Amino acid sequence: MSKKNNKDTNWISLSPDVKKLRDRWLEMSKTNLPMVILGDTGTGKSFWIEQSIRERFQADRYKLIKVDYSQKKDLFDISINLLSKNKQVVIWWENLSEAPIEEVRLWLQWWKDTKYSLPEDSYLYWEINSVEIEQLKESKIHLELFEQFIAFQFYLSPLHRRVSDLPYFVLQFLSHANADLKKSVISFDEQFHHFFSKRHFKHNLHELKDLVYSLVAYSPKKNIKFANIPVHFFENVSEDLQIKPGVKLEVYEKEIIKANLKYSNGNRVKTAKLLGISERNLYRKIKDYELDATE
């Protein structure tokens, strides 16, 4: 992964599904329809909204009404007042799952009255974190509002489903890290592609960015070598581990060793440290289970 191969990666959407989603997103941005984007933490929802706003307003002359119910609970009257007094308005909903029922009821009635007839150059966006969906369904009035916008929803995939985008995100964050940290790292060696693609990024782009910044800060050289990275960078938290009763312990042990060998790209020293066992013990287990460390 070399910085020399970098290009404009401000909006990375090489994965076929994401590219198709981006095209639809931009096409809808040419209308005055509301736009709702769903996704996990760190998938870039805010960035997509910002790109749509730029598509709709070529100049930065618009009034942004940020309606975030994690910050304040009585926002309806303030928002409607600002909407009535301004032209070129963007209403941006966030954390509506935390809004009081009366506030949601007011927004629901407003939407039913205003549907398809928002003032000219006024646009509505709703940013929804995936974990909010179940919360919205717990209240009848919240659910009714949510269902009003089903036809306008876009789902942004988590990072593990966008593997073809990963190298470009890494290069973008590498460029940012060099600028912010006053470093001059040129590249990661090729083994990092495997490492990044196999890692579980719970917080998606936020976590990937933090990892790249940490690697750049740690490295004293212009080329970051996979073999020189301390084992703590490999520590991973996976929520996908499923334990089934009736399965022998050695079956789990074999699969855990196999998964860690793959994760560390066959590096036995790092694998042993990740597993908390000696290299000799790991070597014996690889032999016992007939594992291929280079697989």
CSV table of C-alpha atoms in Angstrom, one decimal:
chain,number,residue,atom,x,y,z
A,1,MET,CA,0.0,0.0,0.0
A,2,SER,CA,1.9,3.0,-1.2
A,3,LYS,CA,1.0,6.7,-1.1
A,4,LYS,CA,2.2,7.1,-4.7
A,5,ASN,CA,-0.8,5.1,-6.0
A,6,ASN,CA,-3.2,7.4,-4.2
A,7,LYS,CA,-5.8,9.4,-6.0
A,8,ASP,CA,-8.8,11.5,-5.0
A,9,THR,CA,-10.3,9.4,-2.3
A,10,ASN,CA,-12.5,12.0,-0.7
A,11,TRP,CA,-15.6,9.9,-1.4
A,12,ILE,CA,-14.5,6.2,-1.5
A,13,SER,CA,-17.1,4.0,-3.1
A,14,LEU,CA,-15.4,1.2,-5.1
A,15,SER,CA,-17.5,-1.7,-3.8
A,16,PRO,CA,-20.2,-2.4,-6.4
A,17,ASP,CA,-23.1,-2.1,-3.9
A,18,VAL,CA,-21.7,1.1,-2.4
A,19,LYS,CA,-21.1,2.6,-5.8
A,20,LYS,CA,-24.6,1.9,-6.8
A,21,LEU,CA,-25.9,3.4,-3.6
A,22,ARG,CA,-23.8,6.5,-4.1
A,23,ASP,CA,-25.3,7.0,-7.6
A,24,ARG,CA,-28.8,6.6,-6.3
A,25,TRP,CA,-28.0,9.0,-3.4
A,26,LEU,CA,-26.7,11.7,-5.8
A,27,GLU,CA,-29.6,11.2,-8.1
A,28,MET,CA,-32.1,11.7,-5.3
A,29,SER,CA,-30.1,14.8,-4.2
A,30,LYS,CA,-31.3,16.5,-7.4
A,31,THR,CA,-34.9,16.4,-6.0
A,32,ASN,CA,-36.4,18.0,-2.9
A,33,LEU,CA,-37.4,14.6,-1.4
A,34,PRO,CA,-36.3,13.8,2.2
A,35,MET,CA,-33.2,11.5,2.5
A,36,VAL,CA,-32.7,9.0,5.3
A,37,ILE,CA,-29.4,7.2,5.8
A,38,LEU,CA,-29.0,4.2,8.1
A,39,GLY,CA,-25.8,2.4,9.2
A,40,ASP,CA,-23.5,1.4,12.0
A,41,THR,CA,-21.3,3.8,14.0
A,42,GLY,CA,-18.4,5.1,11.8
A,43,THR,CA,-19.7,4.0,8.4
A,44,GLY,CA,-19.7,7.6,7.1
A,45,LYS,CA,-23.4,8.6,7.3
A,46,SER,CA,-22.7,12.3,8.2
A,47,PHE,CA,-20.2,12.5,5.3
A,48,TRP,CA,-22.8,11.2,2.8
A,49,ILE,CA,-25.3,13.8,4.0
A,50,GLU,CA,-22.6,16.6,3.6
A,51,GLN,CA,-22.0,15.4,0.0
A,52,SER,CA,-25.7,15.6,-0.8
A,53,ILE,CA,-25.9,19.1,0.7
A,54,ARG,CA,-23.0,20.2,-1.5
A,55,GLU,CA,-24.9,18.7,-4.5
A,56,ARG,CA,-28.0,20.7,-3.6
A,57,PHE,CA,-26.3,23.9,-2.7
A,58,GLN,CA,-23.3,24.8,-4.9
A,59,ALA,CA,-22.5,27.6,-2.6
A,60,ASP,CA,-22.3,27.3,1.2
A,61,ARG,CA,-25.2,29.7,1.7
A,62,TYR,CA,-27.8,27.8,3.6
A,63,LYS,CA,-29.2,27.6,7.1
A,64,LEU,CA,-28.4,24.3,8.9
A,65,ILE,CA,-31.0,23.3,11.6
A,66,LYS,CA,-29.4,20.5,13.5
A,67,VAL,CA,-32.1,18.6,15.4
A,68,ASP,CA,-30.2,16.3,17.8
A,69,TYR,CA,-32.2,14.9,20.6
A,70,SER,CA,-29.1,13.6,22.4
A,71,GLN,CA,-28.4,17.3,23.2
A,72,LYS,CA,-31.8,18.8,23.9
A,73,LYS,CA,-35.4,17.5,24.1
A,74,ASP,CA,-37.5,20.5,23.0
A,75,LEU,CA,-36.4,21.2,19.5
A,76,PHE,CA,-39.6,21.2,17.4
A,77,ASP,CA,-40.8,24.8,18.0
A,78,ILE,CA,-37.3,26.2,17.6
A,79,SER,CA,-36.7,24.3,14.4
A,80,ILE,CA,-40.0,25.3,12.8
A,81,ASN,CA,-39.4,29.0,13.7
A,82,LEU,CA,-36.0,28.9,12.1
A,83,LEU,CA,-37.5,27.2,9.0
A,84,SER,CA,-40.1,29.9,8.6
A,85,LYS,CA,-37.5,32.8,8.9
A,86,ASN,CA,-34.9,31.4,6.5
A,87,LYS,CA,-34.5,30.5,2.9
A,88,GLN,CA,-32.2,27.6,1.7
A,89,VAL,CA,-32.7,25.5,4.8
A,90,VAL,CA,-31.3,22.0,5.8
A,91,ILE,CA,-33.1,20.2,8.6
A,92,TRP,CA,-30.9,17.4,9.9
A,93,TRP,CA,-32.5,14.9,12.3
A,94,GLU,CA,-30.3,12.9,14.7
A,95,ASN,CA,-31.1,10.6,17.6
A,96,LEU,CA,-34.9,10.8,17.2
A,97,SER,CA,-35.1,7.6,19.2
A,98,GLU,CA,-34.3,9.8,22.2
A,99,ALA,CA,-37.0,12.4,21.4
A,100,PRO,CA,-40.0,12.7,23.8
A,101,ILE,CA,-43.2,11.3,22.4
A,102,GLU,CA,-44.8,14.7,22.2
A,103,GLU,CA,-42.0,16.0,20.1
A,104,VAL,CA,-42.2,13.0,17.7
A,105,ARG,CA,-46.0,13.5,17.5
A,106,LEU,CA,-45.4,17.2,16.4
A,107,TRP,CA,-42.8,16.2,13.8
A,108,LEU,CA,-45.2,13.4,12.5
A,109,GLN,CA,-48.0,15.9,12.1
A,110,TRP,CA,-45.7,18.4,10.5
A,111,TRP,CA,-44.5,15.9,8.0
A,112,LYS,CA,-48.0,14.7,7.1
A,113,ASP,CA,-49.0,18.4,6.5
A,114,THR,CA,-45.8,19.2,4.6
A,115,LYS,CA,-45.2,16.0,2.7
A,116,TYR,CA,-43.9,16.7,-0.8
A,117,SER,CA,-44.4,20.5,-0.3
A,118,LEU,CA,-41.4,21.6,1.7
A,119,PRO,CA,-40.5,25.3,1.0
A,120,GLU,CA,-38.3,25.8,-2.0
A,121,ASP,CA,-34.6,25.1,-1.3
A,122,SER,CA,-35.4,23.4,2.0
A,123,TYR,CA,-34.4,19.8,2.6
A,124,LEU,CA,-34.8,17.2,5.2
A,125,TYR,CA,-32.2,14.6,6.2
A,126,TRP,CA,-32.5,11.9,8.9
A,127,GLU,CA,-29.4,10.1,10.1
A,128,ILE,CA,-30.1,6.8,11.9
A,129,ASN,CA,-27.6,4.6,13.7
A,130,SER,CA,-28.5,0.9,13.3
A,131,VAL,CA,-28.9,0.4,17.0
A,132,GLU,CA,-31.7,3.1,17.0
A,133,ILE,CA,-34.0,1.0,14.8
A,134,GLU,CA,-35.1,-1.3,17.6
A,135,GLN,CA,-35.5,1.7,19.9
A,136,LEU,CA,-37.8,3.4,17.4
A,137,LYS,CA,-39.9,0.3,17.2
A,138,GLU,CA,-40.5,0.3,21.0
A,139,SER,CA,-42.8,3.4,20.7
A,140,LYS,CA,-45.9,3.4,18.5
A,141,ILE,CA,-45.5,7.1,17.6
A,142,HIS,CA,-41.7,6.7,16.9
A,143,LEU,CA,-42.4,3.7,14.7
A,144,GLU,CA,-45.1,5.5,12.8
A,145,LEU,CA,-42.7,8.4,12.0
A,146,PHE,CA,-40.0,5.9,10.9
A,147,GLU,CA,-42.4,4.1,8.6
A,148,GLN,CA,-43.3,7.4,6.9
A,149,PHE,CA,-39.8,7.5,5.6
A,150,ILE,CA,-39.2,3.9,4.5
A,151,ALA,CA,-39.3,4.8,0.8
A,152,PHE,CA,-36.5,7.3,1.3
A,153,GLN,CA,-34.1,5.1,3.2
A,154,PHE,CA,-30.5,4.2,2.2
A,155,TYR,CA,-28.4,1.7,4.1
A,156,LEU,CA,-24.7,2.2,4.3
A,157,SER,CA,-22.8,-1.1,4.8
A,158,PRO,CA,-20.3,-1.7,7.6
A,159,LEU,CA,-16.6,-1.8,6.7
A,160,HIS,CA,-16.2,-5.6,6.6
A,161,ARG,CA,-18.5,-5.6,3.6
A,162,ARG,CA,-16.5,-3.0,1.8
A,163,VAL,CA,-13.1,-4.9,1.5
A,164,SER,CA,-12.3,-3.4,-1.9
A,165,ASP,CA,-12.6,0.1,-0.4
A,166,LEU,CA,-10.2,-0.7,2.5
A,167,PRO,CA,-6.9,0.1,0.7
A,168,TYR,CA,-8.2,3.5,-0.3
A,169,PHE,CA,-9.5,4.4,3.1
A,170,VAL,CA,-6.1,3.4,4.5
A,171,LEU,CA,-4.3,5.6,2.0
A,172,GLN,CA,-6.6,8.5,2.8
A,173,PHE,CA,-6.0,8.2,6.5
A,174,LEU,CA,-2.3,7.7,5.9
A,175,SER,CA,-2.2,11.1,4.2
A,176,HIS,CA,-4.2,12.7,7.0
A,177,ALA,CA,-2.0,11.2,9.7
A,178,ASN,CA,1.2,12.4,8.0
A,179,ALA,CA,-0.1,15.9,7.8
A,180,ASP,CA,-1.5,15.9,11.4
A,181,LEU,CA,1.4,14.2,13.0
A,182,LYS,CA,4.1,15.8,10.8
A,183,LYS,CA,5.4,12.4,9.7
A,184,SER,CA,6.4,11.2,6.2
A,185,VAL,CA,5.4,7.6,6.1
A,186,ILE,CA,5.2,6.4,2.5
A,187,SER,CA,3.7,3.0,2.7
A,188,PHE,CA,2.6,-0.1,4.5
A,189,ASP,CA,4.1,-3.4,3.3
A,190,GLU,CA,1.8,-5.8,1.4
A,191,GLN,CA,1.1,-8.0,4.4
A,192,PHE,CA,-1.0,-5.2,5.9
A,193,HIS,CA,-3.7,-5.7,3.3
A,194,HIS,CA,-4.5,-9.1,4.8
A,195,PHE,CA,-4.3,-7.7,8.3
A,196,PHE,CA,-6.7,-4.8,7.6
A,197,SER,CA,-9.2,-7.0,5.7
A,198,LYS,CA,-9.3,-9.7,8.5
A,199,ARG,CA,-9.6,-7.3,11.4
A,200,HIS,CA,-13.0,-6.7,13.1
A,201,PHE,CA,-13.6,-3.0,13.1
A,202,LYS,CA,-16.4,-2.6,15.6
A,203,HIS,CA,-16.5,1.2,15.0
A,204,ASN,CA,-15.8,1.0,11.3
A,205,LEU,CA,-14.0,4.0,9.8
A,206,HIS,CA,-13.5,5.7,13.2
A,207,GLU,CA,-11.5,2.6,14.4
A,208,LEU,CA,-9.6,2.2,11.1
A,209,LYS,CA,-8.5,5.8,11.2
A,210,ASP,CA,-7.3,5.5,14.9
A,211,LEU,CA,-5.4,2.4,14.0
A,212,VAL,CA,-3.7,4.0,11.0
A,213,TYR,CA,-2.8,7.1,13.1
A,214,SER,CA,-1.3,4.8,15.8
A,215,LEU,CA,0.8,2.9,13.3
A,216,VAL,CA,2.1,6.1,11.7
A,217,ALA,CA,2.9,7.6,15.1
A,218,TYR,CA,4.7,4.4,16.2
A,219,SER,CA,6.8,4.0,13.1
A,220,PRO,CA,10.2,5.7,13.0
A,221,LYS,CA,10.7,4.8,9.3
A,222,LYS,CA,9.0,5.8,6.1
A,223,ASN,CA,8.0,2.3,5.3
A,224,ILE,CA,5.9,0.4,7.9
A,225,LYS,CA,6.9,-3.2,8.1
A,226,PHE,CA,4.3,-5.7,9.2
A,227,ALA,CA,6.9,-7.9,11.1
A,228,ASN,CA,8.0,-4.9,13.2
A,229,ILE,CA,4.6,-4.1,14.6
A,230,PRO,CA,4.1,-4.9,18.4
A,231,VAL,CA,1.6,-7.5,19.2
A,232,HIS,CA,-0.8,-5.1,20.9
A,233,PHE,CA,-1.8,-3.7,17.5
A,234,PHE,CA,-3.2,-7.2,16.7
A,235,GLU,CA,-5.5,-7.4,19.6
A,236,ASN,CA,-9.0,-7.7,18.3
A,237,VAL,CA,-12.5,-7.9,19.8
A,238,SER,CA,-14.9,-10.0,17.9
A,239,GLU,CA,-18.6,-10.4,18.7
A,240,ASP,CA,-18.9,-13.3,16.2
A,241,LEU,CA,-17.6,-16.1,18.5
A,242,GLN,CA,-20.3,-18.6,18.8
A,243,ILE,CA,-20.1,-21.4,21.5
A,244,LYS,CA,-22.1,-24.5,20.9
A,245,PRO,CA,-22.6,-27.2,23.5
A,246,GLY,CA,-21.4,-30.7,22.6
A,247,VAL,CA,-18.4,-29.6,20.7
A,248,LYS,CA,-15.0,-30.9,21.8
A,249,LEU,CA,-12.5,-28.4,23.2
A,250,GLU,CA,-9.8,-29.4,20.7
A,251,VAL,CA,-12.2,-28.5,17.8
A,252,TYR,CA,-12.4,-24.9,19.2
A,253,GLU,CA,-8.6,-24.8,19.9
A,254,LYS,CA,-7.8,-25.9,16.4
A,255,GLU,CA,-10.1,-23.2,14.8
A,256,ILE,CA,-8.8,-20.5,17.2
A,257,ILE,CA,-5.2,-21.3,16.3
A,258,LYS,CA,-6.0,-21.4,12.6
A,259,ALA,CA,-7.9,-18.1,12.7
A,260,ASN,CA,-5.0,-16.3,14.6
A,261,LEU,CA,-2.4,-17.7,12.2
A,262,LYS,CA,-4.4,-16.3,9.3
A,263,TYR,CA,-4.9,-13.0,11.1
A,264,SER,CA,-1.2,-12.6,11.7
A,265,ASN,CA,-0.5,-13.7,8.1
A,266,GLY,CA,1.4,-16.9,9.3
A,267,ASN,CA,3.6,-15.0,11.8
A,268,ARG,CA,4.1,-17.6,14.6
A,269,VAL,CA,5.7,-15.2,17.0
A,270,LYS,CA,2.7,-12.8,16.9
A,271,THR,CA,0.3,-15.7,16.9
A,272,ALA,CA,1.9,-17.2,20.0
A,273,LYS,CA,1.7,-13.8,21.8
A,274,LEU,CA,-1.9,-13.3,20.8
A,275,LEU,CA,-2.8,-16.7,22.1
A,276,GLY,CA,-0.8,-16.3,25.3
A,277,ILE,CA,1.3,-19.4,24.8
A,278,SER,CA,5.0,-20.1,24.0
A,279,GLU,CA,6.2,-20.5,20.4
A,280,ARG,CA,7.3,-24.1,21.2
A,281,ASN,CA,3.8,-24.9,22.4
A,282,LEU,CA,2.3,-23.3,19.3
A,283,TYR,CA,4.6,-25.2,17.0
A,284,ARG,CA,3.6,-28.5,18.7
A,285,LYS,CA,-0.1,-27.7,18.3
A,286,ILE,CA,0.3,-26.7,14.6
A,287,LYS,CA,1.9,-30.1,14.1
A,288,ASP,CA,-0.7,-32.0,16.2
A,289,TYR,CA,-3.6,-30.4,14.3
A,290,GLU,CA,-1.8,-30.6,10.9
A,291,LEU,CA,-2.3,-26.9,10.3
A,292,ASP,CA,-0.5,-25.0,7.5
A,293,ALA,CA,0.9,-21.8,9.0
A,294,THR,CA,1.2,-20.2,5.5
A,295,GLU,CA,-2.4,-21.0,4.4
